[in-house]
Amino acid sequence: MPANNELTLLVDASSLIYRAFFSTPDSIKTPDGRTINGAYGFLNMLSQLIAGRKPRFLACASDEAWRPQWRVDLIDTYKTHRTEDLRAATTAYADDELAHQTPIAFQLLTMSGIAVVGTKDFEAEDVIGSLAVKASGKVIIVSGDRDLFQLVRDPYITVMYPKRGVSEVIMVDEAYIEKKYGIPGRSYGDFALLRGDPSDGLPGVPGIGEKTAAGLIAKYGSIERVLEAAIGWEGTGPLGKVRSALDYIDRAAKVVFITCDAPVPQTSLEMPEDSPPDEAFALAEEHGLSTPFQRVTEAIKQAAGRATAQK
C-alpha cells in the first residue's frame, strides 16, 4: 500500500515516551543492565503508527522546555505541582530514567532520517502547533495531552488520543469535542482557559467550573464574545466572575493557547527513502533496542511502498 501522498503525522514524542515508560515492563534492559523500557516502548508505538497510517510526512516533537520560564512568569503555578506534590517523586524518577533513554531513541530516529524537532524555550505542543498550521493536506497529531485538542480543525487536523498504547485510541475531531464537552468543536482552548486545568497548575476563573465554562462557550461561541459580554455586564453570576478575572484571563491565554508561530527550525518532514546506516543498527543493538528499531525500519519501508525484506 503506497504512502498517503499528503498525510502529515505529528507525534508528541515527549508525551508518548513518558507513557511508554510506565506501560512497558522495567525488566527490559540494555545488555549492560540499564533500564531501557521507555525507549523500547516508544519505538514500538512509533512503528505501529507508521505502519497503520503510512504518512508521507512525519515529525517527532520534543520538549526543549517542559515548563518554559515565560509561561511561569505569566502564571507562577504553571506545572508547579509536578515539582511539589506527592507525584513529584514519581515524576522525578521517570525523568531520571528517561534522561538516558530519550536521547538514544531520538538518535536512532535521526540516523534513520526521521525528523526529531524541538525549539528552545518551547514545549512539544508548540512545535506541533507550528508544524500543523504549515502542513499541506491532512494532519494527525498523536498525543496524550488534551491541550492539543484546541488544534482540531475538521477535516484537516485530528488528534489521535491514546487510551492503551497506540492500539486503542480516540480519534478526536470536532464532533467528538462537541459531544464530550458540549462546546463548539473548535473552542476547546477557550473552554480550557475559563475552566482551568489542575493537571497543569492552571486555576481557571474563580467560581467557573467545567459545566459553567462549557455553558458560557456554548452560549457565546468564543472567549472573545464571552469577554465582550462580561465587560458590559453589571450583575453577578458567571459573567460577573469573568469580569472580575480579566487580568488572569489575559495572562492565562498566553499560557493556555498553543503557540503556532514558534521558531521551529527548517527541517524536512518527508519520510526517509533510504535504509538507516549500519551504525544505527549497531547503536540499537548496543542498547537492547534491535527488535523495536527493526520494526520501525520495516514500517518505514512499508509506508514508502518498498519491499519488506529483512536487512
mmCIF file of N, CA, C and O in Angstrom, residues 100-188:
data_model
loop_
_atom_site.group_PDB
_atom_site.id
_atom_site.type_symbol
_atom_site.label_atom_id
_atom_site.label_comp_id
_atom_site.label_asym_id
_atom_site.label_seq_id
_atom_site.Cartn_x
_atom_site.Cartn_y
_atom_site.Cartn_z
ATOM 1 N N HIS A 100 18.518 9.199 30.078
ATOM 2 C CA HIS A 100 19.475 8.487 29.222
ATOM 3 C C HIS A 100 18.778 7.707 28.109
ATOM 4 O O HIS A 100 19.401 7.350 27.109
ATOM 5 N N GLN A 101 17.470 7.464 28.262
ATOM 6 C CA GLN A 101 16.749 6.679 27.259
ATOM 7 C C GLN A 101 16.291 7.519 26.068
ATOM 8 O O GLN A 101 16.414 7.099 24.904
ATOM 9 N N THR A 102 15.774 8.697 26.367
ATOM 10 C CA THR A 102 15.213 9.536 25.302
ATOM 11 C C THR A 102 16.248 9.906 24.246
ATOM 12 O O THR A 102 15.967 9.794 23.040
ATOM 13 N N PRO A 103 17.452 10.367 24.636
ATOM 14 C CA PRO A 103 18.439 10.719 23.599
ATOM 15 C C PRO A 103 18.791 9.548 22.681
ATOM 16 O O PRO A 103 19.048 9.754 21.485
ATOM 17 N N ILE A 104 18.802 8.340 23.219
ATOM 18 C CA ILE A 104 19.118 7.173 22.379
ATOM 19 C C ILE A 104 18.024 6.949 21.350
ATOM 20 O O ILE A 104 18.294 6.743 20.153
ATOM 21 N N ALA A 105 16.757 6.995 21.802
ATOM 22 C CA ALA A 105 15.638 6.811 20.878
ATOM 23 C C ALA A 105 15.655 7.885 19.801
ATOM 24 O O ALA A 105 15.482 7.600 18.608
ATOM 25 N N PHE A 106 15.878 9.131 20.207
ATOM 26 C CA PHE A 106 15.886 10.233 19.243
ATOM 27 C C PHE A 106 17.071 10.113 18.273
ATOM 28 O O PHE A 106 16.945 10.431 17.089
ATOM 29 N N GLN A 107 18.217 9.658 18.780
ATOM 30 C CA GLN A 107 19.378 9.492 17.898
ATOM 31 C C GLN A 107 19.105 8.438 16.833
ATOM 32 O O GLN A 107 19.468 8.607 15.662
ATOM 33 N N LEU A 108 18.458 7.355 17.225
ATOM 34 C CA LEU A 108 18.119 6.316 16.262
ATOM 35 C C LEU A 108 17.187 6.843 15.178
ATOM 36 O O LEU A 108 17.351 6.529 13.997
ATOM 37 N N LEU A 109 16.214 7.660 15.589
ATOM 38 C CA LEU A 109 15.282 8.223 14.617
ATOM 39 C C LEU A 109 15.997 9.180 13.666
ATOM 40 O O LEU A 109 15.785 9.139 12.451
ATOM 41 N N THR A 110 16.838 10.021 14.235
ATOM 42 C CA THR A 110 17.582 10.975 13.411
ATOM 43 C C THR A 110 18.484 10.256 12.415
ATOM 44 O O THR A 110 18.565 10.634 11.239
ATOM 45 N N MET A 111 19.152 9.221 12.873
ATOM 46 C CA MET A 111 20.014 8.443 11.980
ATOM 47 C C MET A 111 19.215 7.756 10.881
ATOM 48 O O MET A 111 19.747 7.455 9.804
ATOM 49 N N SER A 112 17.927 7.517 11.152
ATOM 50 C CA SER A 112 17.057 6.866 10.174
ATOM 51 C C SER A 112 16.427 7.858 9.203
ATOM 52 O O SER A 112 15.741 7.442 8.266
ATOM 53 N N GLY A 113 16.634 9.142 9.443
ATOM 54 C CA GLY A 113 16.055 10.152 8.564
ATOM 55 C C GLY A 113 14.703 10.652 8.998
ATOM 56 O O GLY A 113 14.024 11.360 8.245
ATOM 57 N N ILE A 114 14.280 10.283 10.197
ATOM 58 C CA ILE A 114 13.013 10.777 10.740
ATOM 59 C C ILE A 114 13.273 12.067 11.507
ATOM 60 O O ILE A 114 14.177 12.127 12.354
ATOM 61 N N ALA A 115 12.488 13.095 11.232
ATOM 62 C CA ALA A 115 12.696 14.394 11.854
ATOM 63 C C ALA A 115 12.323 14.363 13.334
ATOM 64 O O ALA A 115 11.207 13.986 13.697
ATOM 65 N N VAL A 116 13.265 14.749 14.176
ATOM 66 C CA VAL A 116 13.016 14.982 15.596
ATOM 67 C C VAL A 116 13.179 16.481 15.801
ATOM 68 O O VAL A 116 14.258 17.030 15.593
ATOM 69 N N VAL A 117 12.088 17.147 16.190
ATOM 70 C CA VAL A 117 12.059 18.606 16.167
ATOM 71 C C VAL A 117 11.763 19.167 17.553
ATOM 72 O O VAL A 117 10.778 18.794 18.193
ATOM 73 N N GLY A 118 12.625 20.061 18.002
ATOM 74 C CA GLY A 118 12.406 20.785 19.251
ATOM 75 C C GLY A 118 12.849 22.221 19.063
ATOM 76 O O GLY A 118 13.621 22.534 18.158
ATOM 77 N N THR A 119 12.352 23.088 19.917
ATOM 78 C CA THR A 119 12.678 24.504 19.832
ATOM 79 C C THR A 119 12.959 25.040 21.219
ATOM 80 O O THR A 119 12.159 24.836 22.139
ATOM 81 N N LYS A 120 14.082 25.725 21.386
ATOM 82 C CA LYS A 120 14.476 26.253 22.682
ATOM 83 C C LYS A 120 13.375 27.099 23.296
ATOM 84 O O LYS A 120 12.775 27.940 22.630
ATOM 85 N N ASP A 121 13.097 26.862 24.586
ATOM 86 C CA ASP A 121 12.118 27.618 25.372
ATOM 87 C C ASP A 121 10.678 27.330 24.978
ATOM 88 O O ASP A 121 9.770 28.084 25.371
ATOM 89 N N PHE A 122 10.442 26.240 24.235
ATOM 90 C CA PHE A 122 9.073 25.888 23.866
ATOM 91 C C PHE A 122 8.827 24.414 24.141
ATOM 92 O O PHE A 122 9.743 23.591 24.154
ATOM 93 N N GLU A 123 7.548 24.106 24.344
ATOM 94 C CA GLU A 123 7.129 22.739 24.592
ATOM 95 C C GLU A 123 6.832 22.022 23.282
ATOM 96 O O GLU A 123 6.666 22.646 22.232
ATOM 97 N N ALA A 124 6.717 20.702 23.365
ATOM 98 C CA ALA A 124 6.412 19.903 22.180
ATOM 99 C C ALA A 124 5.097 20.337 21.555
ATOM 100 O O ALA A 124 4.953 20.335 20.323
ATOM 101 N N GLU A 125 4.116 20.735 22.379
ATOM 102 C CA GLU A 125 2.825 21.154 21.832
ATOM 103 C C GLU A 125 2.968 22.392 20.952
ATOM 104 O O GLU A 125 2.249 22.540 19.947
ATOM 105 N N ASP A 126 3.898 23.282 21.293
ATOM 106 C CA ASP A 126 4.120 24.469 20.471
ATOM 107 C C ASP A 126 4.777 24.098 19.147
ATOM 108 O O ASP A 126 4.471 24.685 18.100
ATOM 109 N N VAL A 127 5.692 23.138 19.194
ATOM 110 C CA VAL A 127 6.326 22.650 17.970
ATOM 111 C C VAL A 127 5.262 22.039 17.061
ATOM 112 O O VAL A 127 5.204 22.319 15.857
ATOM 113 N N ILE A 128 4.388 21.232 17.645
ATOM 114 C CA ILE A 128 3.335 20.585 16.869
ATOM 115 C C ILE A 128 2.380 21.615 16.275
ATOM 116 O O ILE A 128 2.014 21.539 15.089
ATOM 117 N N GLY A 129 1.983 22.593 17.078
ATOM 118 C CA GLY A 129 1.095 23.635 16.573
ATOM 119 C C GLY A 129 1.706 24.395 15.417
ATOM 120 O O GLY A 129 1.036 24.684 14.416
ATOM 121 N N SER A 130 2.979 24.700 15.528
ATOM 122 C CA SER A 130 3.669 25.468 14.488
ATOM 123 C C SER A 130 3.848 24.652 13.210
ATOM 124 O O SER A 130 3.793 25.200 12.109
ATOM 125 N N LEU A 131 4.046 23.346 13.347
ATOM 126 C CA LEU A 131 4.167 22.487 12.172
ATOM 127 C C LEU A 131 2.804 22.211 11.544
ATOM 128 O O LEU A 131 2.672 22.153 10.317
ATOM 129 N N ALA A 132 1.787 22.067 12.385
ATOM 130 C CA ALA A 132 0.452 21.714 11.884
ATOM 131 C C ALA A 132 -0.120 22.790 10.979
ATOM 132 O O ALA A 132 -0.728 22.491 9.948
ATOM 133 N N VAL A 133 0.059 24.053 11.363
ATOM 134 C CA VAL A 133 -0.540 25.131 10.576
ATOM 135 C C VAL A 133 0.162 25.319 9.234
ATOM 136 O O VAL A 133 -0.392 25.953 8.327
ATOM 137 N N LYS A 134 1.352 24.769 9.084
ATOM 138 C CA LYS A 134 2.096 24.901 7.831
ATOM 139 C C LYS A 134 1.936 23.681 6.924
ATOM 140 O O LYS A 134 2.396 23.694 5.782
ATOM 141 N N ALA A 135 1.321 22.637 7.445
ATOM 142 C CA ALA A 135 1.239 21.393 6.688
ATOM 143 C C ALA A 135 0.236 21.517 5.546
ATOM 144 O O ALA A 135 -0.777 22.217 5.649
ATOM 145 N N SER A 136 0.531 20.821 4.465
ATOM 146 C CA SER A 136 -0.430 20.704 3.378
ATOM 147 C C SER A 136 -1.148 19.372 3.532
ATOM 148 O O SER A 136 -0.556 18.375 3.959
ATOM 149 N N GLY A 137 -2.406 19.341 3.212
ATOM 150 C CA GLY A 137 -3.151 18.104 3.374
ATOM 151 C C GLY A 137 -3.543 17.857 4.822
ATOM 152 O O GLY A 137 -3.512 18.751 5.662
ATOM 153 N N LYS A 138 -3.915 16.616 5.096
ATOM 154 C CA LYS A 138 -4.419 16.275 6.419
ATOM 155 C C LYS A 138 -3.289 16.046 7.419
ATOM 156 O O LYS A 138 -2.193 15.624 7.054
ATOM 157 N N VAL A 139 -3.603 16.344 8.679
ATOM 158 C CA VAL A 139 -2.649 16.185 9.776
ATOM 159 C C VAL A 139 -3.284 15.317 10.858
ATOM 160 O O VAL A 139 -4.443 15.534 11.238
ATOM 161 N N ILE A 140 -2.534 14.354 11.342
ATOM 162 C CA ILE A 140 -2.928 13.609 12.536
ATOM 163 C C ILE A 140 -1.875 13.874 13.598
ATOM 164 O O ILE A 140 -0.684 13.649 13.381
ATOM 165 N N ILE A 141 -2.341 14.390 14.736
ATOM 166 C CA ILE A 141 -1.472 14.650 15.878
ATOM 167 C C ILE A 141 -1.645 13.499 16.862
ATOM 168 O O ILE A 141 -2.771 13.131 17.212
ATOM 169 N N VAL A 142 -0.549 12.916 17.302
ATOM 170 C CA VAL A 142 -0.599 11.799 18.253
ATOM 171 C C VAL A 142 -0.071 12.290 19.591
ATOM 172 O O VAL A 142 1.107 12.627 19.722
ATOM 173 N N SER A 143 -0.958 12.342 20.587
ATOM 174 C CA SER A 143 -0.536 12.861 21.894
ATOM 175 C C SER A 143 -1.519 12.452 22.975
ATOM 176 O O SER A 143 -2.725 12.348 22.735
ATOM 177 N N GLY A 144 -0.981 12.253 24.176
ATOM 178 C CA GLY A 144 -1.809 12.020 25.342
ATOM 179 C C GLY A 144 -2.090 13.302 26.102
ATOM 180 O O GLY A 144 -2.590 13.273 27.233
ATOM 181 N N ASP A 145 -1.799 14.450 25.494
ATOM 182 C CA ASP A 145 -2.010 15.763 26.104
ATOM 183 C C ASP A 145 -3.271 16.384 25.514
ATOM 184 O O ASP A 145 -3.313 16.737 24.334
ATOM 185 N N ARG A 146 -4.297 16.558 26.332
ATOM 186 C CA ARG A 146 -5.567 17.098 25.851
ATOM 187 C C ARG A 146 -5.454 18.547 25.384
ATOM 188 O O ARG A 146 -6.320 19.037 24.654
ATOM 189 N N ASP A 147 -4.407 19.243 25.804
ATOM 190 C CA ASP A 147 -4.233 20.623 25.345
ATOM 191 C C ASP A 147 -4.263 20.704 23.819
ATOM 192 O O ASP A 147 -4.699 21.703 23.247
ATOM 193 N N LEU A 148 -3.815 19.651 23.170
ATOM 194 C CA LEU A 148 -3.731 19.664 21.712
ATOM 195 C C LEU A 148 -5.093 19.547 21.040
ATOM 196 O O LEU A 148 -5.203 19.732 19.823
ATOM 197 N N PHE A 149 -6.144 19.291 21.833
ATOM 198 C CA PHE A 149 -7.495 19.275 21.265
ATOM 199 C C PHE A 149 -7.850 20.633 20.663
ATOM 200 O O PHE A 149 -8.694 20.719 19.770
ATOM 201 N N GLN A 150 -7.227 21.697 21.161
ATOM 202 C CA GLN A 150 -7.542 23.026 20.640
ATOM 203 C C GLN A 150 -7.107 23.212 19.194
ATOM 204 O O GLN A 150 -7.539 24.156 18.531
ATOM 205 N N LEU A 151 -6.265 22.332 18.682
ATOM 206 C CA LEU A 151 -5.801 22.440 17.303
ATOM 207 C C LEU A 151 -6.729 21.741 16.311
ATOM 208 O O LEU A 151 -6.547 21.874 15.098
ATOM 209 N N VAL A 152 -7.699 21.003 16.792
ATOM 210 C CA VAL A 152 -8.581 20.239 15.913
ATOM 211 C C VAL A 152 -9.317 21.160 14.944
ATOM 212 O O VAL A 152 -9.922 22.165 15.349
ATOM 213 N N ARG A 153 -9.252 20.814 13.669
ATOM 214 C CA ARG A 153 -9.940 21.567 12.615
ATOM 215 C C ARG A 153 -10.411 20.587 11.546
ATOM 216 O O ARG A 153 -9.641 20.099 10.747
ATOM 217 N N ASP A 154 -11.702 20.272 11.561
ATOM 218 C CA ASP A 154 -12.246 19.393 10.525
ATOM 219 C C ASP A 154 -12.146 20.083 9.169
ATOM 220 O O ASP A 154 -12.405 21.294 9.078
ATOM 221 N N PRO A 155 -11.815 19.364 8.120
ATOM 222 C CA PRO A 155 -11.421 17.949 8.066
ATOM 223 C C PRO A 155 -9.908 17.766 8.054
ATOM 224 O O PRO A 155 -9.422 16.702 7.707
ATOM 225 N N TYR A 156 -9.181 18.827 8.419
ATOM 226 C CA TYR A 156 -7.733 18.828 8.205
ATOM 227 C C TYR A 156 -6.900 18.317 9.371
ATOM 228 O O TYR A 156 -5.916 17.610 9.166
ATOM 229 N N ILE A 157 -7.251 18.697 10.607
ATOM 230 C CA ILE A 157 -6.408 18.339 11.751
ATOM 231 C C ILE A 157 -7.215 17.526 12.758
ATOM 232 O O ILE A 157 -8.248 17.984 13.268
ATOM 233 N N THR A 158 -6.732 16.327 13.048
ATOM 234 C CA THR A 158 -7.354 15.415 14.002
ATOM 235 C C THR A 158 -6.313 15.026 15.048
ATOM 236 O O THR A 158 -5.122 14.939 14.739
ATOM 237 N N VAL A 159 -6.760 14.808 16.271
ATOM 238 C CA VAL A 159 -5.862 14.338 17.330
ATOM 239 C C VAL A 159 -6.151 12.867 17.610
ATOM 240 O O VAL A 159 -7.307 12.482 17.828
ATOM 241 N N MET A 160 -5.108 12.067 17.592
ATOM 242 C CA MET A 160 -5.209 10.666 17.991
ATOM 243 C C MET A 160 -4.787 10.585 19.457
ATOM 244 O O MET A 160 -3.616 10.773 19.784
ATOM 245 N N TYR A 161 -5.749 10.331 20.323
ATOM 246 C CA TYR A 161 -5.501 10.337 21.771
ATOM 247 C C TYR A 161 -5.383 8.896 22.267
ATOM 248 O O TYR A 161 -6.352 8.135 22.231
ATOM 249 N N PRO A 162 -4.212 8.477 22.705
ATOM 250 C CA PRO A 162 -4.008 7.081 23.120
ATOM 251 C C PRO A 162 -4.746 6.751 24.418
ATOM 252 O O PRO A 162 -4.701 7.507 25.384
ATOM 253 N N LYS A 163 -5.405 5.610 24.407
ATOM 254 C CA LYS A 163 -6.007 5.078 25.638
ATOM 255 C C LYS A 163 -5.159 3.935 26.182
ATOM 256 O O LYS A 163 -4.944 3.813 27.373
ATOM 257 N N ARG A 164 -4.695 3.089 25.275
ATOM 258 C CA ARG A 164 -3.822 1.980 25.658
ATOM 259 C C ARG A 164 -2.772 1.836 24.566
ATOM 260 O O ARG A 164 -3.058 1.341 23.473
ATOM 261 N N GLY A 165 -1.556 2.319 24.876
ATOM 262 C CA GLY A 165 -0.534 2.360 23.840
ATOM 263 C C GLY A 165 -1.045 3.182 22.671
ATOM 264 O O GLY A 165 -1.633 4.245 22.861
ATOM 265 N N VAL A 166 -0.863 2.658 21.460
ATOM 266 C CA VAL A 166 -1.487 3.288 20.297
ATOM 267 C C VAL A 166 -2.375 2.282 19.576
ATOM 268 O O VAL A 166 -2.803 2.513 18.448
ATOM 269 N N SER A 167 -2.659 1.164 20.249
ATOM 270 C CA SER A 167 -3.553 0.160 19.671
ATOM 271 C C SER A 167 -5.008 0.474 19.992
ATOM 272 O O SER A 167 -5.911 0.045 19.271
ATOM 273 N N GLU A 168 -5.235 1.206 21.060
ATOM 274 C CA GLU A 168 -6.587 1.641 21.427
ATOM 275 C C GLU A 168 -6.552 3.162 21.596
ATOM 276 O O GLU A 168 -5.937 3.672 22.532
ATOM 277 N N VAL A 169 -7.187 3.861 20.683
ATOM 278 C CA VAL A 169 -7.102 5.322 20.658
ATOM 279 C C VAL A 169 -8.480 5.938 20.457
ATOM 280 O O VAL A 169 -9.421 5.266 20.029
ATOM 281 N N ILE A 170 -8.570 7.223 20.763
ATOM 282 C CA ILE A 170 -9.746 8.022 20.436
ATOM 283 C C ILE A 170 -9.338 8.975 19.324
ATOM 284 O O ILE A 170 -8.338 9.682 19.445
ATOM 285 N N MET A 171 -10.101 8.991 18.254
ATOM 286 C CA MET A 171 -9.855 9.947 17.181
ATOM 287 C C MET A 171 -10.689 11.190 17.477
ATOM 288 O O MET A 171 -11.922 11.169 17.389
ATOM 289 N N VAL A 172 -9.998 12.242 17.870
ATOM 290 C CA VAL A 172 -10.669 13.458 18.330
ATOM 291 C C VAL A 172 -10.859 14.423 17.160
ATOM 292 O O VAL A 172 -9.893 14.988 16.637
ATOM 293 N N ASP A 173 -12.112 14.585 16.760
ATOM 294 C CA ASP A 173 -12.466 15.574 15.748
ATOM 295 C C ASP A 173 -13.445 16.559 16.370
ATOM 296 O O ASP A 173 -13.704 16.512 17.582
ATOM 297 N N GLU A 174 -13.994 17.457 15.578
ATOM 298 C CA GLU A 174 -14.885 18.469 16.138
ATOM 299 C C GLU A 174 -16.148 17.843 16.724
ATOM 300 O O GLU A 174 -16.656 18.307 17.751
ATOM 301 N N ALA A 175 -16.641 16.777 16.096
ATOM 302 C CA ALA A 175 -17.842 16.122 16.603
ATOM 303 C C ALA A 175 -17.591 15.523 17.989
ATOM 304 O O ALA A 175 -18.464 15.591 18.878
ATOM 305 N N TYR A 176 -16.405 14.950 18.185
ATOM 306 C CA TYR A 176 -16.074 14.384 19.493
ATOM 307 C C TYR A 176 -16.051 15.476 20.560
ATOM 308 O O TYR A 176 -16.599 15.306 21.660
ATOM 309 N N ILE A 177 -15.416 16.595 20.257
ATOM 310 C CA ILE A 177 -15.327 17.692 21.228
ATOM 311 C C ILE A 177 -16.719 18.237 21.552
ATOM 312 O O ILE A 177 -17.044 18.509 22.722
ATOM 313 N N GLU A 178 -17.550 18.402 20.536
ATOM 314 C CA GLU A 178 -18.912 18.897 20.767
ATOM 315 C C GLU A 178 -19.690 17.957 21.679
ATOM 316 O O GLU A 178 -20.388 18.403 22.603
ATOM 317 N N LYS A 179 -19.574 16.647 21.423
ATOM 318 C CA LYS A 179 -20.309 15.666 22.223
ATOM 319 C C LYS A 179 -19.741 15.536 23.627
ATOM 320 O O LYS A 179 -20.487 15.464 24.614
ATOM 321 N N LYS A 180 -18.411 15.510 23.734
ATOM 322 C CA LYS A 180 -17.761 15.292 25.023
ATOM 323 C C LYS A 180 -17.903 16.489 25.955
ATOM 324 O O LYS A 180 -18.155 16.327 27.156
ATOM 325 N N TYR A 181 -17.758 17.700 25.430
ATOM 326 C CA TYR A 181 -17.694 18.882 26.282
ATOM 327 C C TYR A 181 -18.876 19.836 26.114
ATOM 328 O O TYR A 181 -19.003 20.786 26.891
ATOM 329 N N GLY A 182 -19.714 19.615 25.114
ATOM 330 C CA GLY A 182 -20.871 20.480 24.910
ATOM 331 C C GLY A 182 -20.505 21.875 24.444
ATOM 332 O O GLY A 182 -21.156 22.856 24.810
ATOM 333 N N ILE A 183 -19.457 21.973 23.632
ATOM 334 C CA ILE A 183 -18.970 23.266 23.143
ATOM 335 C C ILE A 183 -18.737 23.155 21.629
ATOM 336 O O ILE A 183 -18.654 22.049 21.096
ATOM 337 N N PRO A 184 -18.616 24.282 20.931
ATOM 338 C CA PRO A 184 -18.243 24.205 19.519
ATOM 339 C C PRO A 184 -16.927 23.453 19.343
ATOM 340 O O PRO A 184 -16.017 23.559 20.172
ATOM 341 N N GLY A 185 -16.819 22.707 18.265
ATOM 342 C CA GLY A 185 -15.691 21.808 18.074
ATOM 343 C C GLY A 185 -14.326 22.461 17.986
ATOM 344 O O GLY A 185 -13.309 21.796 18.155
ATOM 345 N N ARG A 186 -14.307 23.774 17.712
ATOM 346 C CA ARG A 186 -13.019 24.468 17.613
ATOM 347 C C ARG A 186 -12.743 25.357 18.831
ATOM 348 O O ARG A 186 -11.877 26.228 18.777
ATOM 349 N N SER A 187 -13.463 25.115 19.902
ATOM 350 C CA SER A 187 -13.386 26.028 21.050
ATOM 351 C C SER A 187 -12.790 25.399 22.293
ATOM 352 O O SER A 187 -12.974 25.919 23.399
ATOM 353 N N TYR A 188 -12.067 24.287 22.147
ATOM 354 C CA TYR A 188 -11.528 23.648 23.341
ATOM 355 C C TYR A 188 -10.592 24.570 24.114
ATOM 356 O O TYR A 188 -10.610 24.608 25.350
#
